[in-house]
Amino acid sequence: MWKSLAATTTVAFALVNPTLGVAQDALVSQKSVPEQIVDAFNGVFGIHPGARATHAKGVLLKGTFTPSASAMSVSKAAHLQKKKTPVPATIRFSASTGLPAISDTDPGASPRGMAMKFDLPDGSKTDIVTNSFNGFPVATAAELRDLFLAIAATKPEGPQPTALDQFLSSHPSAKAFLEAPKPAPVSYATLVYFGVNAFKFTNAKGAATFGRYRLQPVAGEQFVTKEQLSAMGPDYLTTEIHERVRRGPVKFKLFLQVAAQDDKIDDPSIAWPEARKKIELGTLTITNAVADSQTAEKKLLFMPGTLVPGIEAADPMIAARSAAYIVSLSRRAQTQ
């Protein structure tokens, strides 16, 4: 995958002048790490008015969440309690990169993203942010910044080894993430989505459980072949999900993958073994597409750190990611 990402970088260099200068300034400035992360994203993908710094291309849908009977044993969070009516939810599927016009057929568009915002009865909200790859390229927010600075500094036919080569040689998890196969899906509704970071869940009795989210599609995982993909349009996933929800509800099962005693909860670059216990938290039912998705999504911010009592951040990267999203929102609001 990193080769396609480097190719994307080449496009970005034509969009921002000078992008490498932006990346270098981020290292020596007095900006916070979240600000530097957004600068690094912009250095790779360019600055696109009104667009997110990453996962810029997306589609909004609406639905509901119904907690399972086992959810209350995990957390006292409001949306995990048994209720007479389901919890309203807003869902955003997205392509990777900060390029709002990236084709759904581009290898760089994976992993795909899925974010959810739950609207609770008291007016509060809580979010879940996931992507379709089990694991993350780096362990810390600073390393995420450095990865994208390395990508920005890597030019075709530049000196060898490149900045990206050097970074990957000392970060095997990033190399594995970027080079892992990520086949194109039949639909946004036929992918498994994984929570990047770990959270602490506390139930009404005060018992704590550490774990990561996972969303399992009821339709099962389904991918297209390379031959099929070559015949797909650049927005085939948006078209497909619109058609799918018109035919009937799209459902996902939300699970919590529970950490074992020796699992590192503060390092998202390490995927936990599949043998770990999984607790079903509920069912997400997607019922309709938002009519003017592009306009509506500009006002929305999905953050992994938007939490309610009963769920706490267990990984310090959550705070940095959330802060970076706020920086990105403020910048795109200024350029709309």
Coordinates of C-alpha atoms in Angstrom, one line a residue:
M1 CA 0.0 0.0 0.0
W2 CA 2.8 2.5 0.8
K3 CA 3.7 2.7 -2.9
S4 CA 0.2 4.0 -3.7
L5 CA 0.4 6.3 -0.8
A6 CA 3.7 7.7 -2.1
A7 CA 2.0 8.2 -5.5
T8 CA -0.8 10.1 -3.8
T9 CA 1.9 12.3 -2.2
T10 CA 3.1 13.2 -5.7
V11 CA -0.3 14.6 -6.5
A12 CA -0.4 16.5 -3.3
F13 CA 3.0 18.2 -4.1
A14 CA 1.2 19.7 -7.1
L15 CA -1.6 21.1 -4.9
V16 CA 0.3 22.8 -2.1
N17 CA 3.4 24.9 -2.5
P18 CA 5.7 24.2 -0.8
T19 CA 4.3 21.1 1.0
L20 CA 7.7 20.0 2.2
G21 CA 8.2 23.4 3.8
V22 CA 4.9 23.0 5.6
A23 CA 6.1 19.6 6.9
Q24 CA 9.5 20.9 8.0
D25 CA 7.9 23.9 9.7
A26 CA 5.7 21.6 11.8
L27 CA 8.8 20.0 13.3
V28 CA 10.4 23.2 14.5
S29 CA 7.3 25.2 15.3
Q30 CA 5.8 25.7 18.8
K31 CA 2.6 24.1 17.7
S32 CA 1.0 21.3 19.6
V33 CA 1.4 17.7 18.4
P34 CA -2.2 17.6 17.2
E35 CA -1.6 20.8 15.1
Q36 CA 1.6 19.3 13.7
I37 CA -0.4 16.1 12.8
V38 CA -2.9 18.1 10.8
D39 CA 0.0 20.0 9.2
A40 CA 1.6 16.7 8.2
F41 CA -1.6 15.4 6.7
N42 CA -1.9 18.6 4.7
G43 CA 1.7 18.2 3.6
V44 CA 0.8 14.9 2.1
F45 CA -2.7 15.4 0.8
G46 CA -2.9 19.1 0.2
I47 CA -5.3 21.7 1.6
H48 CA -8.9 21.3 0.3
P49 CA -11.3 24.0 1.3
G50 CA -14.0 22.7 3.6
A51 CA -12.6 19.2 3.7
R52 CA -11.3 17.1 6.5
A53 CA -7.5 16.7 6.8
T54 CA -8.0 12.9 6.5
H55 CA -10.9 10.6 5.5
A56 CA -12.1 13.6 3.5
K57 CA -14.4 11.7 1.2
G58 CA -17.5 10.3 3.0
V59 CA -21.2 9.7 3.0
L60 CA -23.7 10.2 5.9
L61 CA -26.5 7.9 6.9
K62 CA -29.0 7.7 9.7
G63 CA -30.0 4.8 11.9
T64 CA -30.5 3.5 15.4
F65 CA -28.6 1.5 18.0
T66 CA -30.2 -1.2 20.2
P67 CA -28.1 -2.4 23.1
S68 CA -27.8 -6.1 23.8
A69 CA -28.7 -7.8 27.1
S70 CA -25.0 -8.2 27.9
A71 CA -24.1 -4.5 27.4
M72 CA -25.2 -3.4 30.9
S73 CA -22.8 -5.9 32.4
V74 CA -19.9 -4.0 30.7
S75 CA -20.8 -0.4 31.2
K76 CA -23.3 2.0 32.8
A77 CA -23.0 4.3 29.7
A78 CA -26.5 5.6 28.7
H79 CA -26.6 4.1 25.2
L80 CA -25.7 0.7 26.6
Q81 CA -28.7 0.4 28.9
K82 CA -31.9 -1.5 27.9
K83 CA -34.5 1.0 26.7
K84 CA -38.0 0.9 25.2
T85 CA -36.8 2.8 22.1
P86 CA -33.5 2.5 20.3
V87 CA -30.8 5.3 20.4
P88 CA -30.7 7.5 17.3
A89 CA -27.4 7.4 15.5
T90 CA -25.6 9.2 12.6
I91 CA -23.1 7.2 10.7
R92 CA -20.4 8.3 8.3
F93 CA -18.5 5.9 6.0
S94 CA -15.4 7.3 4.4
A95 CA -12.4 6.6 2.2
S96 CA -8.8 7.0 3.5
T97 CA -6.6 10.0 2.7
G98 CA -7.3 13.7 2.8
L99 CA -8.3 13.8 -0.9
P100 CA -12.0 14.5 -1.2
A101 CA -12.2 13.3 -4.8
I102 CA -10.2 10.1 -4.4
S103 CA -11.7 7.3 -6.4
D104 CA -13.3 4.4 -4.5
T105 CA -11.3 2.1 -6.8
D106 CA -7.9 3.7 -5.7
P107 CA -5.8 1.4 -3.5
G108 CA -5.0 4.4 -1.3
A109 CA -8.7 4.7 -0.4
S110 CA -8.3 1.8 2.1
P111 CA -8.6 1.3 4.9
R112 CA -12.2 2.6 4.9
G113 CA -13.6 4.4 7.9
M114 CA -16.8 4.1 9.9
A115 CA -17.8 6.7 12.5
M116 CA -20.9 6.8 14.6
K117 CA -22.5 9.5 16.7
F118 CA -25.2 8.5 19.3
D119 CA -27.8 11.0 20.3
L120 CA -28.7 10.3 24.0
P121 CA -32.0 11.2 25.7
D122 CA -30.5 13.9 27.9
G123 CA -29.1 15.8 24.8
S124 CA -25.5 14.5 25.2
K125 CA -23.7 12.6 22.5
T126 CA -21.0 10.0 22.3
D127 CA -18.9 8.8 19.3
I128 CA -17.2 5.7 18.0
V129 CA -14.5 6.0 15.3
T130 CA -13.2 2.9 13.6
N131 CA -11.5 1.7 10.4
S132 CA -11.4 -1.4 8.3
F133 CA -7.9 -2.6 9.4
N134 CA -7.1 -4.4 12.6
G135 CA -4.3 -2.4 14.0
F136 CA -2.6 1.0 13.6
P137 CA 0.7 1.9 11.9
V138 CA 2.2 3.5 15.0
A139 CA 2.0 3.5 18.8
T140 CA 1.9 7.3 19.5
A141 CA 0.5 10.5 18.1
A142 CA 4.1 11.9 17.7
E143 CA 5.0 8.8 15.6
L144 CA 1.9 9.4 13.4
R145 CA 3.1 12.9 12.7
D146 CA 6.6 11.6 11.9
L147 CA 5.2 8.9 9.5
F148 CA 3.3 11.5 7.5
L149 CA 6.3 13.9 7.5
A150 CA 8.4 11.0 6.1
I151 CA 5.8 10.4 3.4
A152 CA 5.8 14.1 2.5
A153 CA 9.5 14.1 2.3
T154 CA 9.7 11.1 0.0
K155 CA 9.7 12.2 -3.7
P156 CA 9.8 10.0 -6.8
E157 CA 13.4 9.4 -7.9
G158 CA 14.7 11.1 -4.7
P159 CA 17.8 10.0 -2.7
Q160 CA 17.8 6.4 -1.5
P161 CA 16.9 5.2 1.1
T162 CA 14.0 7.6 1.2
A163 CA 12.7 9.3 4.3
L164 CA 9.8 6.8 4.3
D165 CA 12.2 3.8 3.9
Q166 CA 14.1 5.0 6.9
F167 CA 11.0 5.5 9.0
L168 CA 9.6 2.0 8.1
S169 CA 13.0 0.3 8.8
S170 CA 12.6 1.4 12.5
H171 CA 8.8 1.0 12.7
P172 CA 7.9 -2.5 11.6
S173 CA 4.3 -2.1 12.6
A174 CA 4.0 0.8 10.1
K175 CA 5.6 -1.2 7.4
A176 CA 3.2 -4.1 8.0
F177 CA 0.2 -1.7 8.1
L178 CA 1.1 0.0 4.8
E179 CA 2.0 -3.1 2.9
A180 CA -0.8 -5.4 4.1
P181 CA -3.4 -6.3 1.5
K182 CA -6.6 -4.2 1.7
P183 CA -9.0 -5.5 -0.9
A184 CA -11.8 -3.3 -2.1
P185 CA -15.2 -4.1 -0.6
V186 CA -18.5 -4.9 -2.3
S187 CA -20.0 -2.3 0.0
Y188 CA -19.3 -0.2 3.0
A189 CA -21.8 -2.6 4.6
T190 CA -19.5 -5.7 3.9
L191 CA -16.5 -4.7 5.9
V192 CA -15.4 -5.4 9.5
Y193 CA -14.5 -2.2 11.3
F194 CA -12.0 -2.0 14.2
G195 CA -11.6 0.5 17.0
V196 CA -8.1 1.9 16.9
N197 CA -7.7 2.6 20.7
A198 CA -8.6 0.9 23.9
F199 CA -11.2 2.2 26.4
K200 CA -12.0 1.5 30.0
F201 CA -15.6 0.4 30.5
T202 CA -17.2 0.6 34.0
N203 CA -20.5 -0.9 35.0
A204 CA -23.0 0.1 37.7
K205 CA -21.2 -2.0 40.2
G206 CA -17.9 -0.4 39.5
A207 CA -16.3 -3.4 37.8
A208 CA -13.9 -2.3 35.0
T209 CA -13.3 -3.9 31.6
F210 CA -10.7 -2.8 29.1
G211 CA -11.3 -3.4 25.4
R212 CA -11.5 -2.2 21.8
Y213 CA -14.6 -1.9 19.6
R214 CA -15.3 -4.1 16.6
L215 CA -18.2 -3.8 14.2
Q216 CA -19.2 -7.0 12.4
P217 CA -21.5 -6.7 9.3
V218 CA -24.5 -8.9 9.4
A219 CA -24.2 -9.3 5.7
G220 CA -20.7 -10.8 6.2
E221 CA -17.4 -9.7 4.7
Q222 CA -17.5 -9.4 0.9
F223 CA -14.9 -8.1 -1.5
V224 CA -14.6 -7.5 -5.3
T225 CA -12.0 -9.0 -7.5
K226 CA -9.5 -6.9 -9.4
E227 CA -11.4 -7.6 -12.6
Q228 CA -14.7 -6.4 -11.0
L229 CA -13.0 -3.4 -9.5
S230 CA -11.7 -2.3 -12.9
A231 CA -15.3 -1.9 -14.1
M232 CA -16.4 0.1 -11.0
G233 CA -17.0 3.8 -11.0
P234 CA -15.1 6.3 -8.8
D235 CA -18.1 6.7 -6.4
Y236 CA -19.3 3.1 -6.5
L237 CA -19.4 2.7 -2.7
T238 CA -21.6 5.8 -2.2
T239 CA -23.9 4.7 -4.9
E240 CA -24.0 1.1 -3.6
I241 CA -24.8 2.1 0.1
H242 CA -27.6 4.4 -1.1
E243 CA -29.2 1.6 -3.1
R244 CA -28.7 -0.9 -0.3
V245 CA -30.5 1.1 2.4
R246 CA -33.3 1.8 0.0
R247 CA -33.8 -1.9 -0.3
G248 CA -33.8 -2.5 3.5
P249 CA -31.9 -1.8 6.7
V250 CA -28.2 -2.4 7.0
K251 CA -27.1 -4.0 10.2
F252 CA -23.8 -4.3 12.2
K253 CA -23.2 -6.0 15.5
L254 CA -21.1 -4.0 17.9
F255 CA -18.7 -6.0 20.0
L256 CA -16.1 -5.3 22.6
Q257 CA -12.8 -7.3 22.2
V258 CA -11.7 -7.7 25.9
A259 CA -8.0 -7.2 26.7
A260 CA -6.2 -9.9 28.5
Q261 CA -3.9 -9.1 31.5
D262 CA -0.8 -9.0 29.3
D263 CA -2.3 -7.0 26.4
K264 CA -0.9 -3.5 25.9
I265 CA -3.9 -1.1 26.1
D266 CA -1.8 2.0 25.3
D267 CA -0.3 0.7 22.0
P268 CA -2.8 0.7 19.1
S269 CA -0.1 -0.7 16.7
I270 CA -0.5 -4.1 18.3
A271 CA -3.5 -6.1 17.3
W272 CA -4.7 -8.4 20.0
P273 CA -5.1 -12.1 19.3
E274 CA -8.4 -13.3 17.8
A275 CA -8.8 -15.7 20.7
R276 CA -9.6 -12.8 23.1
K277 CA -13.1 -12.7 24.5
K278 CA -15.7 -10.7 22.6
I279 CA -18.8 -9.3 24.3
E280 CA -21.8 -8.2 22.1
L281 CA -22.8 -4.6 23.0
G282 CA -25.7 -4.2 20.6
T283 CA -27.0 -3.8 17.0
L284 CA -26.5 -0.8 14.8
T285 CA -29.3 -0.6 12.2
I286 CA -28.8 1.9 9.3
T287 CA -32.1 2.8 7.7
N288 CA -31.6 5.8 5.4
A289 CA -29.1 8.0 3.6
V290 CA -28.9 11.7 4.4
A291 CA -30.2 13.7 1.5
D292 CA -27.5 16.4 1.2
S293 CA -24.6 14.4 2.7
Q294 CA -21.8 16.8 1.7
T295 CA -23.5 19.8 3.3
A296 CA -24.6 18.0 6.4
E297 CA -21.2 16.4 7.2
K298 CA -19.4 19.7 7.1
K299 CA -21.1 20.5 10.4
L300 CA -20.3 17.2 12.1
L301 CA -17.3 16.2 14.1
F302 CA -16.7 12.6 15.1
M303 CA -14.2 12.2 17.9
P304 CA -13.1 9.1 19.8
G305 CA -12.8 11.2 22.9
T306 CA -16.5 12.2 23.0
L307 CA -17.4 10.0 25.9
V308 CA -20.1 9.6 28.5
P309 CA -19.9 8.3 32.1
G310 CA -19.2 4.5 32.0
I311 CA -16.5 4.8 29.3
E312 CA -13.1 6.4 29.7
A313 CA -10.0 6.7 27.5
A314 CA -7.4 4.1 28.2
D315 CA -4.9 5.1 25.6
P316 CA -3.3 8.6 25.6
M317 CA -3.5 8.7 21.8
I318 CA -7.3 9.2 22.1
A319 CA -6.8 12.7 23.5
A320 CA -4.3 13.6 20.8
R321 CA -6.5 12.2 18.0
S322 CA -9.5 14.1 19.3
A323 CA -7.5 17.4 19.5
A324 CA -6.3 16.9 15.9
Y325 CA -9.9 16.5 14.8
I326 CA -10.8 19.8 16.5
V327 CA -7.9 21.5 14.7
S328 CA -9.1 20.0 11.4
L329 CA -12.7 21.2 12.0
S330 CA -11.6 24.7 12.8
R331 CA -9.5 24.9 9.7
R332 CA -12.1 23.5 7.3
A333 CA -14.7 25.9 8.9
Q334 CA -12.4 28.8 8.0
T335 CA -12.1 27.7 4.3
Q336 CA -15.8 26.7 3.6

